[in-house]
CSV table of C-alpha atoms in Angstrom, one decimal:
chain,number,residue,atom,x,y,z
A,1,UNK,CA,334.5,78.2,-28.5
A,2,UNK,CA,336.2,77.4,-25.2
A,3,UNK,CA,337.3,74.1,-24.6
A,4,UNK,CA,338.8,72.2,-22.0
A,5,UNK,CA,342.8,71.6,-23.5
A,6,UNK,CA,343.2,68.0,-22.2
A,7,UNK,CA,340.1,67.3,-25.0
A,8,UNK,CA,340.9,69.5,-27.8
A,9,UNK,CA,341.6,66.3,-30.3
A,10,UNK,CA,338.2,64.7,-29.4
A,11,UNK,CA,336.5,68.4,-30.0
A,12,UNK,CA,338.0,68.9,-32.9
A,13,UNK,CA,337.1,65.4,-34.1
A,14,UNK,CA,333.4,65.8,-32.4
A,15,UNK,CA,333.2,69.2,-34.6
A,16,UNK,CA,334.0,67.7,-37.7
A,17,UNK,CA,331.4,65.2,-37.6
A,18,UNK,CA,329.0,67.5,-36.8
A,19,UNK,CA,329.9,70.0,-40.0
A,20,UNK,CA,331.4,72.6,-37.8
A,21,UNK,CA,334.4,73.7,-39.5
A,22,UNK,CA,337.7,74.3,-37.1
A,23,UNK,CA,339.0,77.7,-38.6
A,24,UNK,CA,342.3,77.8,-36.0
A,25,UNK,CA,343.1,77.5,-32.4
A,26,UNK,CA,344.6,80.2,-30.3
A,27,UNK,CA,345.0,79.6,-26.3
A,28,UNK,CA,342.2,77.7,-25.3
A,29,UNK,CA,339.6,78.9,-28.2
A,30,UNK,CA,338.9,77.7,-31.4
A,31,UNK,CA,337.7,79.7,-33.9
A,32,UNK,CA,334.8,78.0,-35.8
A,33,UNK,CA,331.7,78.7,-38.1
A,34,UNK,CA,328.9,77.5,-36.6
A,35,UNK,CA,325.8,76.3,-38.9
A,36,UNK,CA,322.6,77.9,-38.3
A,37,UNK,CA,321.1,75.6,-35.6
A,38,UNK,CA,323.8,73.4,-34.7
A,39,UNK,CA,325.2,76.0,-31.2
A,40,UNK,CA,322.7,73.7,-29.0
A,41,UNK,CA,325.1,70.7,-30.4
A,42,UNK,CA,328.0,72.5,-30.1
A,43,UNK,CA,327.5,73.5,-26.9
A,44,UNK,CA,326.7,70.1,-26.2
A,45,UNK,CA,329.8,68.2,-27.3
A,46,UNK,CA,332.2,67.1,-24.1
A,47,UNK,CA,335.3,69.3,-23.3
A,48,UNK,CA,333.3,72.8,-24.8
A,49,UNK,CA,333.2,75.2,-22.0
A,50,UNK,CA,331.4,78.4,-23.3
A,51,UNK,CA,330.7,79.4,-26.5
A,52,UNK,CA,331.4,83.2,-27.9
A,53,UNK,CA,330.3,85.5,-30.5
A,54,UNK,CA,333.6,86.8,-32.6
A,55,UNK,CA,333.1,90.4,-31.1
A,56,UNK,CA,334.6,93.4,-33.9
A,57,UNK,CA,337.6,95.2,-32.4
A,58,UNK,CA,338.6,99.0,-33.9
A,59,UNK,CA,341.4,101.2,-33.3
A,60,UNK,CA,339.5,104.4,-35.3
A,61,UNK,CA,335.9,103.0,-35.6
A,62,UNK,CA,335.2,103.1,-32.2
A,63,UNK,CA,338.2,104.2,-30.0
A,64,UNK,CA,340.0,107.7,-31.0
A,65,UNK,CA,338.3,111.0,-31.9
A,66,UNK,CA,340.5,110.8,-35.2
A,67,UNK,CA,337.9,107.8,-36.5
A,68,UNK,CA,334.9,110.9,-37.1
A,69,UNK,CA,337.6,113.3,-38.8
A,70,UNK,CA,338.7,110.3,-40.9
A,71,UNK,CA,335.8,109.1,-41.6
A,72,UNK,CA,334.4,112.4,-42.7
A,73,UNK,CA,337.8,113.0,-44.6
A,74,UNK,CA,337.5,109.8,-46.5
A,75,UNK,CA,333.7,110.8,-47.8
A,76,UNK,CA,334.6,114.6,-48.9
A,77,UNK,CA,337.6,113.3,-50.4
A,78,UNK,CA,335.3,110.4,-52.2
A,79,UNK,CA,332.3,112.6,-52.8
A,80,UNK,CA,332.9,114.1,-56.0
A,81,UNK,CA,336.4,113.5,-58.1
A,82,UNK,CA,336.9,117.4,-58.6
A,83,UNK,CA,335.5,119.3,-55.9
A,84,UNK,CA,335.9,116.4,-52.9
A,85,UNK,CA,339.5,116.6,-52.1
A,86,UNK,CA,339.1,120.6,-52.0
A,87,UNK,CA,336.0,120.0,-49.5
A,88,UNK,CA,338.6,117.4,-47.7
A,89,UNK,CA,341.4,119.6,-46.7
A,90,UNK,CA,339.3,122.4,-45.9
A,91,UNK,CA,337.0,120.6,-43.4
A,92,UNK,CA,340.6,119.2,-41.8
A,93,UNK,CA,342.1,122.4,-41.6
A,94,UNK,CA,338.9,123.9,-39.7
A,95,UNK,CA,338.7,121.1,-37.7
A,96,UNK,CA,342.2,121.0,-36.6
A,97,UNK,CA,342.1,125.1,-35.9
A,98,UNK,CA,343.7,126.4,-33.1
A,99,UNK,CA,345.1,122.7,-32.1
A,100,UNK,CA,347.8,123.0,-29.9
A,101,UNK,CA,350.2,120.2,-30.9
A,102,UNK,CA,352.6,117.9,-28.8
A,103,UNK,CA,355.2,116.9,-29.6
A,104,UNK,CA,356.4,113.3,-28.1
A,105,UNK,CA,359.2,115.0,-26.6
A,106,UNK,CA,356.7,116.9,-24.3
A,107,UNK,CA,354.6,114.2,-23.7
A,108,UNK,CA,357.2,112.2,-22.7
A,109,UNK,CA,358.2,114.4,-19.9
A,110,UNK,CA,354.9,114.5,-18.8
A,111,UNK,CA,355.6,110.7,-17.5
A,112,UNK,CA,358.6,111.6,-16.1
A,113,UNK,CA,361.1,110.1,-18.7
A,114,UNK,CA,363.4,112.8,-18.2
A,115,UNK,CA,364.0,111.9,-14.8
A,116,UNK,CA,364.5,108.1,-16.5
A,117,UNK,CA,367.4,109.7,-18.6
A,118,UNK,CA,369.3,111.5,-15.7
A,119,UNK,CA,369.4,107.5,-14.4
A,120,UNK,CA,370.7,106.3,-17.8
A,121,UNK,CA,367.2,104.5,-18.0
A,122,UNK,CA,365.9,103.9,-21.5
A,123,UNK,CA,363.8,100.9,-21.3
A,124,UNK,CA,366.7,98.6,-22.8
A,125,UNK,CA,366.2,95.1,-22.2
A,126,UNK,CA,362.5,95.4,-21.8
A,127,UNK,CA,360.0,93.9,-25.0
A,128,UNK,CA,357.6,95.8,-25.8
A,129,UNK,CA,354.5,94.5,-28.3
A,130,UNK,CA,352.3,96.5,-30.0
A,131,UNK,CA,348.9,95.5,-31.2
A,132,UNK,CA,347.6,97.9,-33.1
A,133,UNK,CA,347.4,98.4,-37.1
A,134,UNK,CA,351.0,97.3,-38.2
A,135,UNK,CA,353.9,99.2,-39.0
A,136,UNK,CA,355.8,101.9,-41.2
A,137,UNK,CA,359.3,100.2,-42.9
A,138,UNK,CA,360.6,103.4,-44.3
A,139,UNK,CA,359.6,105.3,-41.1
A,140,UNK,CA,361.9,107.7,-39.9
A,141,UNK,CA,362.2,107.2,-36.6
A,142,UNK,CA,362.0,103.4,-36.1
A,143,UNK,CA,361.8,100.5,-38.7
A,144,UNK,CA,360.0,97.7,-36.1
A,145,UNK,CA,360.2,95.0,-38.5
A,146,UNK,CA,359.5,92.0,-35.6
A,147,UNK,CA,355.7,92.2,-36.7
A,148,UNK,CA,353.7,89.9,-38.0
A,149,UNK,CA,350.2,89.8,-39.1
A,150,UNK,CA,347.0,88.0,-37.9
A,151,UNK,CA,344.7,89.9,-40.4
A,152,UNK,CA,343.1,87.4,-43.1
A,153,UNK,CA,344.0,88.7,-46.5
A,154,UNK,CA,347.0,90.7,-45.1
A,155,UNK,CA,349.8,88.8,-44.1
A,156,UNK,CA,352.0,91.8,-44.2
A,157,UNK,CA,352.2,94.1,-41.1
A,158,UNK,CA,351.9,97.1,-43.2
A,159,UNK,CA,350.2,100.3,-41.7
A,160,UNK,CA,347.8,101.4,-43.8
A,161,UNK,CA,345.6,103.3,-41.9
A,162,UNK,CA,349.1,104.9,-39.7
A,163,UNK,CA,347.4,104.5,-36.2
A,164,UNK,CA,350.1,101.8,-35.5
A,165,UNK,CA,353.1,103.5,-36.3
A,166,UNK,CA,351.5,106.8,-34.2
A,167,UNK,CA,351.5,104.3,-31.0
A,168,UNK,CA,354.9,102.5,-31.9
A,169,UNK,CA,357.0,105.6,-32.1
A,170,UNK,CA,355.2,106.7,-29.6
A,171,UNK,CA,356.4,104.4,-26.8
A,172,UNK,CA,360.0,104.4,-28.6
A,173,UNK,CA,360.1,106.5,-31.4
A,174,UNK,CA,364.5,107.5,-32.4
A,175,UNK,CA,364.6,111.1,-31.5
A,176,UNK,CA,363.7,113.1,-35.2
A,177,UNK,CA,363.8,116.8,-35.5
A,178,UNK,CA,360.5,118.1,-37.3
A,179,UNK,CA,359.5,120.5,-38.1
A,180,UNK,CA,356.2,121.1,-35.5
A,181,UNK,CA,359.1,120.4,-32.7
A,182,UNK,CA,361.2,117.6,-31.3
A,183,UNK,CA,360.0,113.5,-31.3
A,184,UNK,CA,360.9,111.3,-29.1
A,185,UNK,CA,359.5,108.4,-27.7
A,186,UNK,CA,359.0,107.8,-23.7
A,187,UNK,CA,361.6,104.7,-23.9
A,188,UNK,CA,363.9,104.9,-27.1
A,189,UNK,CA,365.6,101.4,-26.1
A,190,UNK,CA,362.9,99.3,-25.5
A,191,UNK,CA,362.3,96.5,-28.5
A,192,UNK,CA,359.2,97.4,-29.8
A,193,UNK,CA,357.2,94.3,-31.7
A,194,UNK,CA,354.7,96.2,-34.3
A,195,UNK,CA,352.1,93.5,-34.8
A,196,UNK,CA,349.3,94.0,-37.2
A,197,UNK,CA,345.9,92.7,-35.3
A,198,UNK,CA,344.1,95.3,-37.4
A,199,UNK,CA,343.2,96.1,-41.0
A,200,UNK,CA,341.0,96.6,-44.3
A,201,UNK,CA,341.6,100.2,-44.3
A,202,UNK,CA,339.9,101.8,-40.8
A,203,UNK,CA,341.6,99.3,-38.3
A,204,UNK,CA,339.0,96.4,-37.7
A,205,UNK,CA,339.5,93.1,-36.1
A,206,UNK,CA,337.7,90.4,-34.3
A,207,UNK,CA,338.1,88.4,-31.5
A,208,UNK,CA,340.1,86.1,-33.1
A,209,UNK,CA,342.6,88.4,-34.6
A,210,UNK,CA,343.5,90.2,-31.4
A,211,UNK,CA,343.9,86.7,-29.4
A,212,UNK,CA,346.0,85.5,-31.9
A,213,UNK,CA,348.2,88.3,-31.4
A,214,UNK,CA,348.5,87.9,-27.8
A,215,UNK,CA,349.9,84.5,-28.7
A,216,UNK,CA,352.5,85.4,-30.8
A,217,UNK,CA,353.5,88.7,-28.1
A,218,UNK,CA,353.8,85.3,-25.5
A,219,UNK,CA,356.0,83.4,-28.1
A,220,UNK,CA,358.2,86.5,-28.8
A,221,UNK,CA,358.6,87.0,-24.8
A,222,UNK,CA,356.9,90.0,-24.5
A,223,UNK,CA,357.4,91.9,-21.2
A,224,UNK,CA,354.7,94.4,-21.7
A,225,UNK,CA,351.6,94.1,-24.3
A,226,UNK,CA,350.4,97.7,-25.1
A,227,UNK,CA,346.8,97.7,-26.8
A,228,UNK,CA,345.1,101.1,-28.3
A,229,UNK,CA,341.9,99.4,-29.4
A,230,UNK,CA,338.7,97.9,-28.8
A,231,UNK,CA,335.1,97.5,-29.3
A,232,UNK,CA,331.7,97.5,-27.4
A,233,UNK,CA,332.2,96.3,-23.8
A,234,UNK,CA,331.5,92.9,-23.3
A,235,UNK,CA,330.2,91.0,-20.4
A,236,UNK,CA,332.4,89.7,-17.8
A,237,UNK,CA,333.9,86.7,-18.5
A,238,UNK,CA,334.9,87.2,-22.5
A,239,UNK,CA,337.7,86.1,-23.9
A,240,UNK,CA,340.3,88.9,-24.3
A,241,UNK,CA,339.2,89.7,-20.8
A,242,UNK,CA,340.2,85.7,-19.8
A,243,UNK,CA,342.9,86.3,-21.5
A,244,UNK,CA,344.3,88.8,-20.7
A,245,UNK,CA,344.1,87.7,-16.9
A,246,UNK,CA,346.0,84.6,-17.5
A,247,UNK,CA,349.1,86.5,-19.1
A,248,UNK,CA,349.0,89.0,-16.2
A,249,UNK,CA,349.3,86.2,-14.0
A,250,UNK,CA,352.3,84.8,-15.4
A,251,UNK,CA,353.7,88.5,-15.2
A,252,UNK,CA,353.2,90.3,-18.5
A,253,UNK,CA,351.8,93.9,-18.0
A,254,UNK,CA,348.8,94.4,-20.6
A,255,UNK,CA,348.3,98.5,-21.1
A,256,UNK,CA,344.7,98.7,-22.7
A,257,UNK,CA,343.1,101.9,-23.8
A,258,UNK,CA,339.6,102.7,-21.7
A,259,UNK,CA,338.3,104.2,-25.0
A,260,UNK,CA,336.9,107.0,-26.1
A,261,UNK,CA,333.0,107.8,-25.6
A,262,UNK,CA,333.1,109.7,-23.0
A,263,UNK,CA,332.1,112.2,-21.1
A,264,UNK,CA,329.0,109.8,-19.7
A,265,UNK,CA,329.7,106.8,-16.9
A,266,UNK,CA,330.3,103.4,-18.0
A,267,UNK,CA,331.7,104.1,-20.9
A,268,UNK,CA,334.3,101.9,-21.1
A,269,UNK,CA,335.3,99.4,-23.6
A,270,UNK,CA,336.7,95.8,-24.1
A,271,UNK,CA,339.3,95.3,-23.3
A,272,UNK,CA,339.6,98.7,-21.4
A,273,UNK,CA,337.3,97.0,-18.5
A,274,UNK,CA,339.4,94.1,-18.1
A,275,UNK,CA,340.1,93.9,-14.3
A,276,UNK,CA,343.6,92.6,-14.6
A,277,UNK,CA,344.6,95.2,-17.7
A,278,UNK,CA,346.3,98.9,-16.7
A,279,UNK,CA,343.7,101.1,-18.2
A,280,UNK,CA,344.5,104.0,-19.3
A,281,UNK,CA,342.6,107.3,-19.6
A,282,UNK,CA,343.3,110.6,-21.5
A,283,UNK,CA,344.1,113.9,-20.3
A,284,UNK,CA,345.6,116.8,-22.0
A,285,UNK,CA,349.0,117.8,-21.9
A,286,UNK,CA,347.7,120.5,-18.5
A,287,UNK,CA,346.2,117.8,-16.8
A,288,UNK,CA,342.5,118.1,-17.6
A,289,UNK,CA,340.9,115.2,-18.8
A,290,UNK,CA,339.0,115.5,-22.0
A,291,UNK,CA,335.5,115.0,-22.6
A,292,UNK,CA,335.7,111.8,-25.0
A,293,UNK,CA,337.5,109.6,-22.6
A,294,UNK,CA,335.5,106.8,-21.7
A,295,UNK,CA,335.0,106.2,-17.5
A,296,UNK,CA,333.9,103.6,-15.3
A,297,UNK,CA,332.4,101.8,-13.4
A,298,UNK,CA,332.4,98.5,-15.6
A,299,UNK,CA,329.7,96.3,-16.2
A,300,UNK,CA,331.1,94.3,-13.0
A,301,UNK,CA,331.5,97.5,-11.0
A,302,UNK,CA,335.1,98.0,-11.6
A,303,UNK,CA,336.1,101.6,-11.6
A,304,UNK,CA,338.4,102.2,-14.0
A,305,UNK,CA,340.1,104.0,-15.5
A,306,UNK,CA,343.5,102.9,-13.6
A,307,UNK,CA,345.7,105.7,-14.4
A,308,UNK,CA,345.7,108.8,-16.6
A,309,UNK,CA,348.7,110.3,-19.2
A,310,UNK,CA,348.9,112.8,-22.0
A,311,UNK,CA,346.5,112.3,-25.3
A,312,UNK,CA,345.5,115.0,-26.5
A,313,UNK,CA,347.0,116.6,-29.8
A,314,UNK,CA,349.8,114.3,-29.1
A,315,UNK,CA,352.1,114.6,-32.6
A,316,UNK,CA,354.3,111.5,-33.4
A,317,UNK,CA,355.4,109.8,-36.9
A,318,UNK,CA,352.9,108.4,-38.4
A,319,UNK,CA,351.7,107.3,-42.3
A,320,UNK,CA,348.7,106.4,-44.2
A,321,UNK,CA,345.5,107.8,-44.2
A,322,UNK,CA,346.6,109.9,-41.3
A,323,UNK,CA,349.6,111.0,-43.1
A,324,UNK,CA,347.5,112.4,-45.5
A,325,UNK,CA,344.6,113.4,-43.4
A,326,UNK,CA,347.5,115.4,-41.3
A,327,UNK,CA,349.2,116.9,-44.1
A,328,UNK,CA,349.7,120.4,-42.3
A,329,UNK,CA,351.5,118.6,-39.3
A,330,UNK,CA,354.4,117.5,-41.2
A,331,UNK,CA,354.6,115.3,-43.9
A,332,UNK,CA,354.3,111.7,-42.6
A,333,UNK,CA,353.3,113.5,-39.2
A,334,UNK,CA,350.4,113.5,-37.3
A,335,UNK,CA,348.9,115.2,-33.9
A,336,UNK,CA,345.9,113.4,-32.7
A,337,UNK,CA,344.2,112.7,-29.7
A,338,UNK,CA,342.1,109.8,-27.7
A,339,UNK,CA,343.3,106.8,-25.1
A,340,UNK,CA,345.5,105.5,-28.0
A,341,UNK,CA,347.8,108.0,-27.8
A,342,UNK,CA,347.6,107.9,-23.6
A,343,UNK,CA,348.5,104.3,-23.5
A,344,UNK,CA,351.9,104.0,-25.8
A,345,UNK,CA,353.1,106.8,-23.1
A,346,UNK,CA,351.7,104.8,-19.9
A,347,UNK,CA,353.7,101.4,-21.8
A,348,UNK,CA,356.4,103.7,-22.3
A,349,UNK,CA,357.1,104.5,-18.9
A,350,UNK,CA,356.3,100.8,-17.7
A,351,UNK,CA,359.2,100.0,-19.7
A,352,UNK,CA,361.1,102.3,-18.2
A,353,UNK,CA,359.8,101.4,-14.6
A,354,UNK,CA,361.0,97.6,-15.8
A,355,UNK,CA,363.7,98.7,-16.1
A,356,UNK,CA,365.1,100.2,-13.6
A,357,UNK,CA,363.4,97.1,-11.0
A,358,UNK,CA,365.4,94.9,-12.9
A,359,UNK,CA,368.7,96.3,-12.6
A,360,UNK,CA,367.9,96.2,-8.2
A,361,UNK,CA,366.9,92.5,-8.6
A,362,UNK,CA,363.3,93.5,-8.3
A,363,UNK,CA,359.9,92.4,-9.7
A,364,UNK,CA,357.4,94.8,-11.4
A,365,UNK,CA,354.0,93.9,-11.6
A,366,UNK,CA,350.7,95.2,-12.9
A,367,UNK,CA,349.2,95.0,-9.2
A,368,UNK,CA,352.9,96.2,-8.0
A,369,UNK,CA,352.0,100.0,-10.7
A,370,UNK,CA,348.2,99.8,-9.5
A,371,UNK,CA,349.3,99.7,-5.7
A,372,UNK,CA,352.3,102.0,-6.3
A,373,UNK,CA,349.9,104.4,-8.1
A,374,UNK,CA,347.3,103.9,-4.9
A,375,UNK,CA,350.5,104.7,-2.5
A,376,UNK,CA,351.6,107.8,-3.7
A,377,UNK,CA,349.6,108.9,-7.0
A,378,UNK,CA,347.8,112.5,-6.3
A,379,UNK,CA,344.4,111.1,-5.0
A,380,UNK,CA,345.1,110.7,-0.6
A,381,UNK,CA,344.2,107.8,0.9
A,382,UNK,CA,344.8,105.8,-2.3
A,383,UNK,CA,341.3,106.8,-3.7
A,384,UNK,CA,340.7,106.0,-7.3
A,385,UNK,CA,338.2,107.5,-9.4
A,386,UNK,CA,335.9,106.9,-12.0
A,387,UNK,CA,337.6,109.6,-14.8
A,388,UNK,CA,341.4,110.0,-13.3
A,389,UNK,CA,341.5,106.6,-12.0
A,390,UNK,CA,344.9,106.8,-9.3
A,391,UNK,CA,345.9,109.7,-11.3
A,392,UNK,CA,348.5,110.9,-13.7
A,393,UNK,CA,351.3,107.9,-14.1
A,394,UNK,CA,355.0,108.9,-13.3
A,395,UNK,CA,358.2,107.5,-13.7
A,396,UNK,CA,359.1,109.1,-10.4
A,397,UNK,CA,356.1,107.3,-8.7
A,398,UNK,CA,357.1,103.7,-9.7
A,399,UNK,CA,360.6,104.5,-9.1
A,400,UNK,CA,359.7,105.0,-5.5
A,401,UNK,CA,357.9,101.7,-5.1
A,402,UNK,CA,360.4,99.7,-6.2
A,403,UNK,CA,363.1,101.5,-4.4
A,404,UNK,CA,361.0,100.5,-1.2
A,405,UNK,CA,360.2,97.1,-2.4
């Protein structure tokens, strides 16, 4: 429910009386649990604005290509207690035949992060948070321990599921010799905040759960909020899309996945069709973009996509299901594909972008990437489309805004 803040007491107290129970507040929403019959009243009561549905946010159920090998994984493996597991590894190893992994030390390039190193540019100084499915604490290439949890029944940020940690190390992952190649994350001194807004096994939230954690990124300070999930898109006017406008205002860059059911138009996803998030669409580590990344235009007519970078095959640390799903990557590896693994690598090279604007006394913004994209991203004229969006993110690109700002 959105209320008007100057008259949250009196709602709250209004609520009561009526038997609507106030679960929490987050931002200007509270969560509550409406009656059957009582949303007329509800709706009625001074100071309520708007009243919303909790919508269900995934990071495998709906977003990454993973979610159907994972998903399929999970009901060999289940099916029968002697042959299932068998049936498990062998439909993984045919589906993963012939994949041509990534390491994060390739995809990083991709964005232009060694042209960041020859700077001495590492994303130090810039806050990274990462809401996704938690976090790994014996992970080898980063511990994260800032998380925190917004996941009923789970106050721990622990990564079950192994998504999370895939994104985290992902944007700054310590550099780790494996043995399928080199990691290394696009910014290995940003801080990275690992906060669990997903759970119960696949990576579902609600509403409620992701809001919350874009109140605690705010509380921490977080420069950048980097999101590789998301559900059905919503109408305009919903409230991770409000949301997410307010923070941009104030100057905090939200990365958002665009999702992942392509190849069709208006495919997009909330928050992917946010019009103040950077959206961020997949493309394989040649450039092509593949067929299940989701493209504009939005319900509003946005196009979107905003920018493109590197998902496909991408192989980071990970843990979990995953870890065991991806066994023959590595052990605690795992090279998969979709707009999650894109958008760690566009907040990545944000990071680094914030960077190096900082250290020249200058201001980054989200409109400040999309115009620096439109000014000299590969499209002429500053064309966007509804699959590339500007085009391929690069650290060079950014640095030549700011350089001119």
């Amino acid at each position: 429910v959105q209320i008007d803040l100057k008259q949250a007491e009196a709602i709250k107290g209004q609520l009561k009386t009526l038997g609507v129970p106030v679960l929490r507040q987050t931002f200007d929403y509270l969560t509550v649990d409406i009656p059957g019959g009582l949303e007329d009243r509800v709706r009625a009561v001074p100071g309520v604005v708007s009243i919303h549905p909790e919508a269900r946010y995934g990071a495998l159920e709906f977003f990454i290509p993973v979610d159907r090998k994972l998903a399929e994984f999970q009901r060999l493996f289940r099916s029968n207690p002697l042959t299932g597991p068998l049936q498990a590894f062998k439909f993984i190893q045919e589906a993963d035949q012939g994949k041509k992994r990534v390491p994060t030390s390739v995809s990083r390039v991709a964005v232009g992060a060694d042209v960041a190193d020859a700077l001495d540019i590492t994303g130090k100084g810039v806050k990274v948070a990462c809401l996704d499915t938690g976090t790994d604490h014996l992970g080898v290439q980063g511990l994260y321990l800032g998380g925190k949890s917004t996941v009923e029944g789970q106050p721990a940020p622990i990564d079950e599921v192994g998504h999370g940690y895939h994104v985290a190390t992902t944007i700054s992952g310590h550099p780790f010799q494996s043995m399928r190649g080199l990691l290394q994350g696009v910014a290995v001194e940003a801080e990275v905040m690992a906060e669990k807004v997903l759970g119960w096994g696949l990576g579902m939230g609600t509403t409620t759960t992701i809001l919350r954690g874009m109140a605690d990124a705010v509380e921490w300070g977080a420069d950048i909020i980097s999101m590789s999930l998301g559900g059905p898109e919503e109408d305009p006017g919903n409230p991770t899309d409000r949301i997410i406008s307010a923070l941009t205002k104030e100057g905090i860059i939200v990365v958002v996945a665009a999702g992942n059911s392509g190849p069709d138009a208006a495919t997009l996803g909330t928050p992917g069709a946010s019009p103040d998030s950077l959206t961020v669409g997949a493309v394989d580590i040649e450039g092509v973009i593949p067929s299940f990344s989701s493209r504009g235009p939005s319900k509003a007519g946005l196009i979107k996509p905003d920018v493109v970078a590197p998902g496909v095959n991408i192989l980071s640390s990970t843990t979990g299901y995953i870890a065991v799903m991806q066994t023959a990557d590595g052990p605690k590896l795992g090279a998969i594909s979709g707009t999650s693994m894109a958008t760690p690598t566009v907040s990545g090279c944000v990071a680094l972008a914030l960077q190096y604007a900082r250290a020249r006394g200058k201001r980054l913004t989200t409109d400040g990437i999309k115009q620096a994209m439109s000014m000299y991203g590969q499209y002429p004229g500053g064309s966007k489309r509804n699959d590339y969006g500007y085009g391929a993110i690069h650290f060079s690109i950014l640095k030549r805004y700011i350089d001119n700002l």
